[in-house]
mmCIF file with all atom_site columns, C-alpha atoms and ligand atoms in Angstrom:
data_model
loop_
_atom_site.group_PDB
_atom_site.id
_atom_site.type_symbol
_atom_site.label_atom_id
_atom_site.label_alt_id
_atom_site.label_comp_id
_atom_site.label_asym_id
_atom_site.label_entity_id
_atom_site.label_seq_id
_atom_site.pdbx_PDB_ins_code
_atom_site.Cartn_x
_atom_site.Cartn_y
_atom_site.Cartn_z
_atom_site.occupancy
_atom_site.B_iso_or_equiv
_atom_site.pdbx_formal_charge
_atom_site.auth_seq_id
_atom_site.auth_comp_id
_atom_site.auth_asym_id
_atom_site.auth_atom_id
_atom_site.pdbx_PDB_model_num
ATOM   1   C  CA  . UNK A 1 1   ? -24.822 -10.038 -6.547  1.00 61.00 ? 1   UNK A CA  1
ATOM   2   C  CA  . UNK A 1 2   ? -24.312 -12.834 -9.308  1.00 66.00 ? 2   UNK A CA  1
ATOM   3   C  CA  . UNK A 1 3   ? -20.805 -13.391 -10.381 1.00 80.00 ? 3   UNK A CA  1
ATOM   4   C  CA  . UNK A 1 4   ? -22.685 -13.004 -14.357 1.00 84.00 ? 4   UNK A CA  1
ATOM   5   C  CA  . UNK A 1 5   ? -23.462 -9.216  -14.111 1.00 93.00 ? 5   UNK A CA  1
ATOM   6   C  CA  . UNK A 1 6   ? -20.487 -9.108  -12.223 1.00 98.00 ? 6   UNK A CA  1
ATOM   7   C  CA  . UNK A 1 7   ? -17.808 -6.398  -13.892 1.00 98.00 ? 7   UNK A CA  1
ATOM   8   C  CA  . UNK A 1 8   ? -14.662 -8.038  -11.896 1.00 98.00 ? 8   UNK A CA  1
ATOM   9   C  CA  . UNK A 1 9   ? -16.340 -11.553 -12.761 1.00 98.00 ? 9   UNK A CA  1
ATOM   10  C  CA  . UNK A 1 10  ? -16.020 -9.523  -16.522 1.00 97.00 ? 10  UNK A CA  1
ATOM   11  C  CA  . UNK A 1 11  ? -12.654 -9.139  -16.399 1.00 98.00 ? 11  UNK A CA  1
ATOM   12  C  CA  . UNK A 1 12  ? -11.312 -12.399 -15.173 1.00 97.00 ? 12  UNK A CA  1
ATOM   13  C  CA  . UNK A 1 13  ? -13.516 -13.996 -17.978 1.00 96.00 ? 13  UNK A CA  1
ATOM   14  C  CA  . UNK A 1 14  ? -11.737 -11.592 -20.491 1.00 96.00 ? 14  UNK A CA  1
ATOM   15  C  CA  . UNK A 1 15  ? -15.256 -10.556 -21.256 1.00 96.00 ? 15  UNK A CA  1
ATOM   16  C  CA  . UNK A 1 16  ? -14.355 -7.433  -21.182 1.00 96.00 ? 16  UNK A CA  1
ATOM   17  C  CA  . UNK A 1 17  ? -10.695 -5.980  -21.489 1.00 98.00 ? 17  UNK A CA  1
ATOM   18  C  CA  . UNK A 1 18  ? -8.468  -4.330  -19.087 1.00 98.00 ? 18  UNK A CA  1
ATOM   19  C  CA  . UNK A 1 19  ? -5.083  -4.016  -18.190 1.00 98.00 ? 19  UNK A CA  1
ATOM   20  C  CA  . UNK A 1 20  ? -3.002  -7.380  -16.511 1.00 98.00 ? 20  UNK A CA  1
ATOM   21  C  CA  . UNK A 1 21  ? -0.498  -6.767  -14.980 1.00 98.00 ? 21  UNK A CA  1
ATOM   22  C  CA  . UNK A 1 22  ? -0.064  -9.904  -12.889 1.00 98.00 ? 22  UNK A CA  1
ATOM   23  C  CA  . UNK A 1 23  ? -1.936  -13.506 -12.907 1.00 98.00 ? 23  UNK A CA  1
ATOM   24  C  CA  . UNK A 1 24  ? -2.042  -16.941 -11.930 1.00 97.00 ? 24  UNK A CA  1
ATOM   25  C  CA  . UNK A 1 25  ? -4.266  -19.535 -11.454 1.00 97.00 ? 25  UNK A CA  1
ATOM   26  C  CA  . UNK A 1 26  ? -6.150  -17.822 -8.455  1.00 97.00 ? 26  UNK A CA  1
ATOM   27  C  CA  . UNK A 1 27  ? -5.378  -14.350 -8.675  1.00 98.00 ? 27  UNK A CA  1
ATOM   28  C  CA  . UNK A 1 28  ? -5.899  -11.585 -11.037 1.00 98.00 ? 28  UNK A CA  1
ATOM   29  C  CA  . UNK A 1 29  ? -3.904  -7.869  -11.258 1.00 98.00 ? 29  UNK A CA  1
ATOM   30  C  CA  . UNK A 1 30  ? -5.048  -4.736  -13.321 1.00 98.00 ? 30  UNK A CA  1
ATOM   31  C  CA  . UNK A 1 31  ? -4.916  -1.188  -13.192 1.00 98.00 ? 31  UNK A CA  1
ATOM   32  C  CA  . UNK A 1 32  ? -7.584  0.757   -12.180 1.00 98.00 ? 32  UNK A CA  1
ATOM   33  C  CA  . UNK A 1 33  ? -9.801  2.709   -14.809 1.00 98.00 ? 33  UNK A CA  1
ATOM   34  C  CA  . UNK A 1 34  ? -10.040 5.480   -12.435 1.00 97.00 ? 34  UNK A CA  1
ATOM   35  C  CA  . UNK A 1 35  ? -6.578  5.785   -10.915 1.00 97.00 ? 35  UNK A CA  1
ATOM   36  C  CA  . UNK A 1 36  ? -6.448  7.878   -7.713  1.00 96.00 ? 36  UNK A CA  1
ATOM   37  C  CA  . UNK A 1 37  ? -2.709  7.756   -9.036  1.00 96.00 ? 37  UNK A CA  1
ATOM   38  C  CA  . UNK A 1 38  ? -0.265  6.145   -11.459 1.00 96.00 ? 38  UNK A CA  1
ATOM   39  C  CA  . UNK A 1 39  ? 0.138   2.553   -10.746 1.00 98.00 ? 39  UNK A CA  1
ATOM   40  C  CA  . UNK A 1 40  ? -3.553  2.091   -8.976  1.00 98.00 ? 40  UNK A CA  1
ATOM   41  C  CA  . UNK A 1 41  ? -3.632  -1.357  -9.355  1.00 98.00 ? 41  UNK A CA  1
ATOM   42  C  CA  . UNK A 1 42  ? -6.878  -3.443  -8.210  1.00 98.00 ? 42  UNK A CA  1
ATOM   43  C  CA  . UNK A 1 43  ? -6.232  -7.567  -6.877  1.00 98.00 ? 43  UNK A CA  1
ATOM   44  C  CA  . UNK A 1 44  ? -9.057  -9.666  -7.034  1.00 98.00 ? 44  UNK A CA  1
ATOM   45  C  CA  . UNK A 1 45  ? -9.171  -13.378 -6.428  1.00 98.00 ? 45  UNK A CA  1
ATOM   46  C  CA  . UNK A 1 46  ? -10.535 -15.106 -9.505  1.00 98.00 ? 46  UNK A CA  1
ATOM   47  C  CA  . UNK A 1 47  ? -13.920 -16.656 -8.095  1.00 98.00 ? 47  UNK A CA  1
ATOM   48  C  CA  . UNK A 1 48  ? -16.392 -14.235 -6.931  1.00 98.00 ? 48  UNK A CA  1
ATOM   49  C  CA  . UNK A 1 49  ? -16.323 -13.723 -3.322  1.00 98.00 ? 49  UNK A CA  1
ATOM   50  C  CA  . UNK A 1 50  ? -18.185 -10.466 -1.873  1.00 98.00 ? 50  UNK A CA  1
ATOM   51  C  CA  . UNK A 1 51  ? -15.994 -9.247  0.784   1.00 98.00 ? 51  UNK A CA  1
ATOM   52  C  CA  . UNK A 1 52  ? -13.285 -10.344 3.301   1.00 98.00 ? 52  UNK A CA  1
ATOM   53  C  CA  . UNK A 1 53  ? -16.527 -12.382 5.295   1.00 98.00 ? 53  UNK A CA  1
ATOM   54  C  CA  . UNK A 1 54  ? -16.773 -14.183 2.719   1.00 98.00 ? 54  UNK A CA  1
ATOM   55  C  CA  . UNK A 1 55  ? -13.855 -15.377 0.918   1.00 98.00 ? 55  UNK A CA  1
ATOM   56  C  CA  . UNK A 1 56  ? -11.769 -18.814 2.392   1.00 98.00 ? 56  UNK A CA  1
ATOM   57  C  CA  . UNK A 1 57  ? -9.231  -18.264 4.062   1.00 98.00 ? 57  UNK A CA  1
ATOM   58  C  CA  . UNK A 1 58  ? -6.492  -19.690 2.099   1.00 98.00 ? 58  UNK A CA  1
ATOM   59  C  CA  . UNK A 1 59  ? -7.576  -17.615 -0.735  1.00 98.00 ? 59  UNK A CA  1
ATOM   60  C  CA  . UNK A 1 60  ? -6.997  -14.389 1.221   1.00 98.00 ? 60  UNK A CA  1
ATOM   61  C  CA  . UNK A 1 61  ? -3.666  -15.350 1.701   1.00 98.00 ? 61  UNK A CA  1
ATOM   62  C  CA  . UNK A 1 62  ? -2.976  -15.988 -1.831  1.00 97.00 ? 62  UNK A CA  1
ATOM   63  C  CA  . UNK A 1 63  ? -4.424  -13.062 -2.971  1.00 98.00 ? 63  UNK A CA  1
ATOM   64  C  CA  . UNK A 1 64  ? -3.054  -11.288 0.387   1.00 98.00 ? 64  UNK A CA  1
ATOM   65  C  CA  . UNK A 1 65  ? 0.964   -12.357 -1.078  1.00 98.00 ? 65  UNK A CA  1
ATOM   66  C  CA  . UNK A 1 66  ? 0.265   -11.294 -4.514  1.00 98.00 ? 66  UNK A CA  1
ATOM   67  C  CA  . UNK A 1 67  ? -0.648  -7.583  -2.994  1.00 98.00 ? 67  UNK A CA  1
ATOM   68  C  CA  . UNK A 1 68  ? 2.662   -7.749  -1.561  1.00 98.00 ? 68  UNK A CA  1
ATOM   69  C  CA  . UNK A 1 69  ? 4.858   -8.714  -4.539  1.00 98.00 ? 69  UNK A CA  1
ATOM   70  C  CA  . UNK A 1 70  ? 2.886   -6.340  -6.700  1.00 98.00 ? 70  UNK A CA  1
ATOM   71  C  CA  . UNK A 1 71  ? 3.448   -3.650  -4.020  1.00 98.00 ? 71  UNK A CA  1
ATOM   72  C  CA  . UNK A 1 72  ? 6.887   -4.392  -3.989  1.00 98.00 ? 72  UNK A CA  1
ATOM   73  C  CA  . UNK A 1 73  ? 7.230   -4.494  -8.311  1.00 98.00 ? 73  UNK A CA  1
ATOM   74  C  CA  . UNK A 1 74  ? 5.068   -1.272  -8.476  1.00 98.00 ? 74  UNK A CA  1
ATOM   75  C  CA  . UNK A 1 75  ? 7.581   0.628   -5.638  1.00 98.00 ? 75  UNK A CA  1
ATOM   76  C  CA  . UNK A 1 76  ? 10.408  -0.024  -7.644  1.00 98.00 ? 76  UNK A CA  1
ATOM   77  C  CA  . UNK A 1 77  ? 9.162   0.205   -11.101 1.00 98.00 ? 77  UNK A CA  1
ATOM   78  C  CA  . UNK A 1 78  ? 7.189   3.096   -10.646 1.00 98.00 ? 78  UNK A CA  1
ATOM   79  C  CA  . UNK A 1 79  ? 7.995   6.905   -9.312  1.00 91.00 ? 79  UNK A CA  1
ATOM   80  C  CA  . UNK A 1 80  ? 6.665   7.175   -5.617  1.00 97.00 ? 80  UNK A CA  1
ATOM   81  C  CA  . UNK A 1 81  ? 6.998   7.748   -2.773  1.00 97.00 ? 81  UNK A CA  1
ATOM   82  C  CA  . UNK A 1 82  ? 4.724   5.244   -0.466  1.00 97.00 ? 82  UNK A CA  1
ATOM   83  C  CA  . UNK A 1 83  ? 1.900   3.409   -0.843  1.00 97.00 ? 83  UNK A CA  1
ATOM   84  C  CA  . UNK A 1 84  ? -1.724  2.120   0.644   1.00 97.00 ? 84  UNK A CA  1
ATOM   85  C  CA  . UNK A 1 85  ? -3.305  -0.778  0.424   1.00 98.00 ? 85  UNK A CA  1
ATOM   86  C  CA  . UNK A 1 86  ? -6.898  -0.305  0.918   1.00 97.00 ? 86  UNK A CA  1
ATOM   87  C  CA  . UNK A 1 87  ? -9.807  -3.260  0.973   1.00 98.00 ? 87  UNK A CA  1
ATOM   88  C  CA  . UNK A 1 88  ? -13.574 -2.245  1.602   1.00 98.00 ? 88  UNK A CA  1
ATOM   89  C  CA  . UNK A 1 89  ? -16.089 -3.766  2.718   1.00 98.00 ? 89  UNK A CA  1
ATOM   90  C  CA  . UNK A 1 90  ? -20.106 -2.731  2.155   1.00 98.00 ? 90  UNK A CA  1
ATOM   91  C  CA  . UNK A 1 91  ? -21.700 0.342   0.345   1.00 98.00 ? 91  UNK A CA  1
ATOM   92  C  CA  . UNK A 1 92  ? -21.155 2.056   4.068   1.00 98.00 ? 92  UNK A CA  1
ATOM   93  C  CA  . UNK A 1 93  ? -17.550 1.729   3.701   1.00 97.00 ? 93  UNK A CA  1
ATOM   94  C  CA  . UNK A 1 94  ? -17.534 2.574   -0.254  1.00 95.00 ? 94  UNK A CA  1
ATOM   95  C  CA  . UNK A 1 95  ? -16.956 -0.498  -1.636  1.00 98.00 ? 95  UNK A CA  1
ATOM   96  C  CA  . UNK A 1 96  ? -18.892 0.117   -5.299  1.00 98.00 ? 96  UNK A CA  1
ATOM   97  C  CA  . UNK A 1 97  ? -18.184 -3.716  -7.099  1.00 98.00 ? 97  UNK A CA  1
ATOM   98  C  CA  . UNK A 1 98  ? -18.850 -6.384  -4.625  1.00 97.00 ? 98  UNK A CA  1
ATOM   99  C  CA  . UNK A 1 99  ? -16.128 -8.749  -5.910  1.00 98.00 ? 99  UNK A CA  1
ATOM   100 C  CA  . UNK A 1 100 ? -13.852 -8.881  -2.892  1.00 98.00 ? 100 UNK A CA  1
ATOM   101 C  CA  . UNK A 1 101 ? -10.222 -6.810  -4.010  1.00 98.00 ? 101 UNK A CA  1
ATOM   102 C  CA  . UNK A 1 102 ? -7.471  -4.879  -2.910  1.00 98.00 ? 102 UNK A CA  1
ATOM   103 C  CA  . UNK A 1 103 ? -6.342  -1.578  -3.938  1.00 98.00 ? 103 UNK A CA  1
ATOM   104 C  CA  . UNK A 1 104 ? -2.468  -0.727  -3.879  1.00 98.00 ? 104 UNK A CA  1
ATOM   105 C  CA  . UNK A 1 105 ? -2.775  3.200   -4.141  1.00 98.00 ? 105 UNK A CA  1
ATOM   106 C  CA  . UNK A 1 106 ? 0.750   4.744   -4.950  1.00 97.00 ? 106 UNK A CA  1
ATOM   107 C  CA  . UNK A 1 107 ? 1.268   7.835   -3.329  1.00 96.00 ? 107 UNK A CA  1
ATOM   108 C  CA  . UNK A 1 108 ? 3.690   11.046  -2.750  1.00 96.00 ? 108 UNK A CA  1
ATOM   109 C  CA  . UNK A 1 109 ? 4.460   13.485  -0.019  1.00 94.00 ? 109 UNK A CA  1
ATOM   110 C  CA  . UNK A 1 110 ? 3.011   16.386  -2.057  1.00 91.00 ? 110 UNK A CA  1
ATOM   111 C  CA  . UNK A 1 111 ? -0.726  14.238  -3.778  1.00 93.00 ? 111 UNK A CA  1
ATOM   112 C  CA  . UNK A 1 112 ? -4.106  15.795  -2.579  1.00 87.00 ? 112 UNK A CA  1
ATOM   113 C  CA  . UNK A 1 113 ? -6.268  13.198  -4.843  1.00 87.00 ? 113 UNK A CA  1
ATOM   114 C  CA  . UNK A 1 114 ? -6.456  10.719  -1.427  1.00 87.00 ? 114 UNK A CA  1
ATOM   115 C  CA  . UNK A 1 115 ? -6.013  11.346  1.848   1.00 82.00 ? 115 UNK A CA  1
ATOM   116 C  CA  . UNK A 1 116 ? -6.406  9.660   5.660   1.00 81.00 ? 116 UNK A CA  1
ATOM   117 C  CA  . UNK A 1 117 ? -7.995  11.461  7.797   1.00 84.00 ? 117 UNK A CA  1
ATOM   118 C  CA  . UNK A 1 118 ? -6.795  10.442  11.242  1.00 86.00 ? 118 UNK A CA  1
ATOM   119 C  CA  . UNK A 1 119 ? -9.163  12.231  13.903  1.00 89.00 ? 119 UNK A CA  1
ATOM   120 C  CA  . UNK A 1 120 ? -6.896  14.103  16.617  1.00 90.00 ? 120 UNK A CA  1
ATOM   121 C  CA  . UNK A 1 121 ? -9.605  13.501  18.919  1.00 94.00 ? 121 UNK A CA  1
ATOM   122 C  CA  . UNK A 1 122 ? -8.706  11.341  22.114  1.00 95.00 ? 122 UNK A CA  1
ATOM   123 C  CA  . UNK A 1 123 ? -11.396 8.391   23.183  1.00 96.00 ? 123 UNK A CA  1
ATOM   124 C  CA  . UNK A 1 124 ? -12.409 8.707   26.838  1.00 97.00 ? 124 UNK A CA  1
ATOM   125 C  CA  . UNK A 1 125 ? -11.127 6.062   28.468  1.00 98.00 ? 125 UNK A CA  1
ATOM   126 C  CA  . UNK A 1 126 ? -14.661 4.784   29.682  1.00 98.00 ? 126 UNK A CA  1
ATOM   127 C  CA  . UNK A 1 127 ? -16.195 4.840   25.960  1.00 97.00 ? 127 UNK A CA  1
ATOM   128 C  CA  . UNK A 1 128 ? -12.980 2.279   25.011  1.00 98.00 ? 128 UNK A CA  1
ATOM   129 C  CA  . UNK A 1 129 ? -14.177 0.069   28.175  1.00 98.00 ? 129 UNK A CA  1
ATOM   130 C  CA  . UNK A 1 130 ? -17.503 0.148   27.364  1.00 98.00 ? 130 UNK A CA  1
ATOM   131 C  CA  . UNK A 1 131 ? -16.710 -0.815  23.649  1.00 98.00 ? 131 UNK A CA  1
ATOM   132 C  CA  . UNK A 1 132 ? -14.019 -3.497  24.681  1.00 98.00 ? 132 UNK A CA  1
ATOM   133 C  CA  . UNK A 1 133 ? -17.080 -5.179  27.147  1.00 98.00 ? 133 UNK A CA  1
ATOM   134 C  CA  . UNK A 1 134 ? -19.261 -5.332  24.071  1.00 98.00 ? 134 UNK A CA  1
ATOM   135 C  CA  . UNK A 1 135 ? -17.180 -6.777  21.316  1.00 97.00 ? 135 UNK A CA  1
ATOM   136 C  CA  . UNK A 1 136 ? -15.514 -9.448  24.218  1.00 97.00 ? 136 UNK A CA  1
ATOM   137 C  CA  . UNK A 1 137 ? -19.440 -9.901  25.464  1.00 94.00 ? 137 UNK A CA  1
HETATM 138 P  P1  . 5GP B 2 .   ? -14.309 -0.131  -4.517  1.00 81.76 ? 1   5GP B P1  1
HETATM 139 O  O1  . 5GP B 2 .   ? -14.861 1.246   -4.324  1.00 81.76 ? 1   5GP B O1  1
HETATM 140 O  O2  . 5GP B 2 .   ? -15.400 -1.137  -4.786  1.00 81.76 ? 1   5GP B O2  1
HETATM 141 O  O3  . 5GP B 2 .   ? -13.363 -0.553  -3.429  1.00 81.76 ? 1   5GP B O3  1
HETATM 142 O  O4  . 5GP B 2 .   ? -13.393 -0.001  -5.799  1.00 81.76 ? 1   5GP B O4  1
HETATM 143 C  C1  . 5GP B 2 .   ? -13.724 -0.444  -7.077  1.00 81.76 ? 1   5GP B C1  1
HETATM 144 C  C2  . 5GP B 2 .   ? -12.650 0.052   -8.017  1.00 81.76 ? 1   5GP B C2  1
HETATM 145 O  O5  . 5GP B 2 .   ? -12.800 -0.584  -9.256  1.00 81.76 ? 1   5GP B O5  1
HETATM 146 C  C3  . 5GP B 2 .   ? -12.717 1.561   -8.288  1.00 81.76 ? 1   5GP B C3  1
HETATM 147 O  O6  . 5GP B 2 .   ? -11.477 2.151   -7.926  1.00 81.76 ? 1   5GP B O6  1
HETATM 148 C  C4  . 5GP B 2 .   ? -12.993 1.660   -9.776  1.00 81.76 ? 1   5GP B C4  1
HETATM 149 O  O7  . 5GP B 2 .   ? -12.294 2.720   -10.393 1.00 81.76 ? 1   5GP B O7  1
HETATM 150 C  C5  . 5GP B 2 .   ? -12.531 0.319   -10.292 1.00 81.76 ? 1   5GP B C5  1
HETATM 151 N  N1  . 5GP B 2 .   ? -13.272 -0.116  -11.466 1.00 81.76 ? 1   5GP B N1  1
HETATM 152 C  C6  . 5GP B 2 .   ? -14.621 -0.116  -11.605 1.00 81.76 ? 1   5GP B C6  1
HETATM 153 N  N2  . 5GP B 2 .   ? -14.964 -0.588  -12.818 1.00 81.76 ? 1   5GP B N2  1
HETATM 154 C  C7  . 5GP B 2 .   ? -13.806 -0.926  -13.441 1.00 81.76 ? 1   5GP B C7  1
HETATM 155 C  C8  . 5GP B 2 .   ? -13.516 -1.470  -14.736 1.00 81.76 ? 1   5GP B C8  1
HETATM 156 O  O8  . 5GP B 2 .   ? -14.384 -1.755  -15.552 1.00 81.76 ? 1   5GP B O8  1
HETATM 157 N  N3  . 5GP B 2 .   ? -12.205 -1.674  -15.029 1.00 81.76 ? 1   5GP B N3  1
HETATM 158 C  C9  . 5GP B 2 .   ? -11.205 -1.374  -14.151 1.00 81.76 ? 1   5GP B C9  1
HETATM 159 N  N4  . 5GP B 2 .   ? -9.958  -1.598  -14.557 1.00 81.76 ? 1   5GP B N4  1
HETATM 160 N  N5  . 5GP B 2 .   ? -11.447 -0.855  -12.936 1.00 81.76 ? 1   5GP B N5  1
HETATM 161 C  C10 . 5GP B 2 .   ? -12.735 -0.625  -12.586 1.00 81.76 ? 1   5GP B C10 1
HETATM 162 ZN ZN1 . ZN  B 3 .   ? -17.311 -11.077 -9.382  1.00 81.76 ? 2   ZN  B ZN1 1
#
């Protein structure tokens, strides 16, 4: 995708508006149009970078230390109980605008809106060796 028709891109060139909450030279903060909750806030580094392949390293960490302070800011400020930070990568994995981001997602005991769903299904033991030999092949 071209950073141009970009909506992130948008944003960071004030094109068009939304919500700061945080930014510097590298990194930009806003809340998400469609909050799963209150405080679902979006981080994107300012140049266009696709996903987590593709984005240098030392901006990952920048970005990656801004998540954290506005994690911290938004647990304090704001009325919940945890939180999750979620990245995607690809369509597969729903990631919708292909500007590289974070998502801090506030959340509470009792919210249905987003949920984990850990399987309670055990690997066999076998499957996890055969998988290990593959991705150390
Ligand atoms: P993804 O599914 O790509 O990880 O998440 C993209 C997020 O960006 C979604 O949660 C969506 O609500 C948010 N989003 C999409 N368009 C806009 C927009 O124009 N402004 C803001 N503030 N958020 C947006
Ligand atoms: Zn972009």
């Amino acid at each position: 995708m071209l950073a141009e028709n970009c909506i992130f891109c948008k944003i960071v060139r004030n094109d068009i508006p939304s919500k700061i909450i945080y930014e510097n030279d590298e990194t930009l903060a806003f809340l998400d149009i469609f909050p799963i909750a209150e405080g679902h806030t979006i981080v994107v580094p300012k140049k266009h970078y696709e996903n987590i392949e593709a984005i240098p390293d030392e901006i990952l960490i920048s970005v990656i230390k801004i998540v954290k302070k506005l994690a911290t800011l938004l647990h304090d400020k704001l009325n919940f109980e945890g939180y999750n930070i979620l990245q995607n990568n690809f369509k597969a994995a729903g990631q919708v605008v292909q500007h590289f981001h974070f998502h801090i997602i506030p959340r509470n005991f009792n919210d249905s809106r987003f949920r984990l769903a850990i399987p309670r299904e055990q690997a066999i033991e076998e499957d996890l060796d055969q998988i290990l030999k593959i991705i150390k092949g």
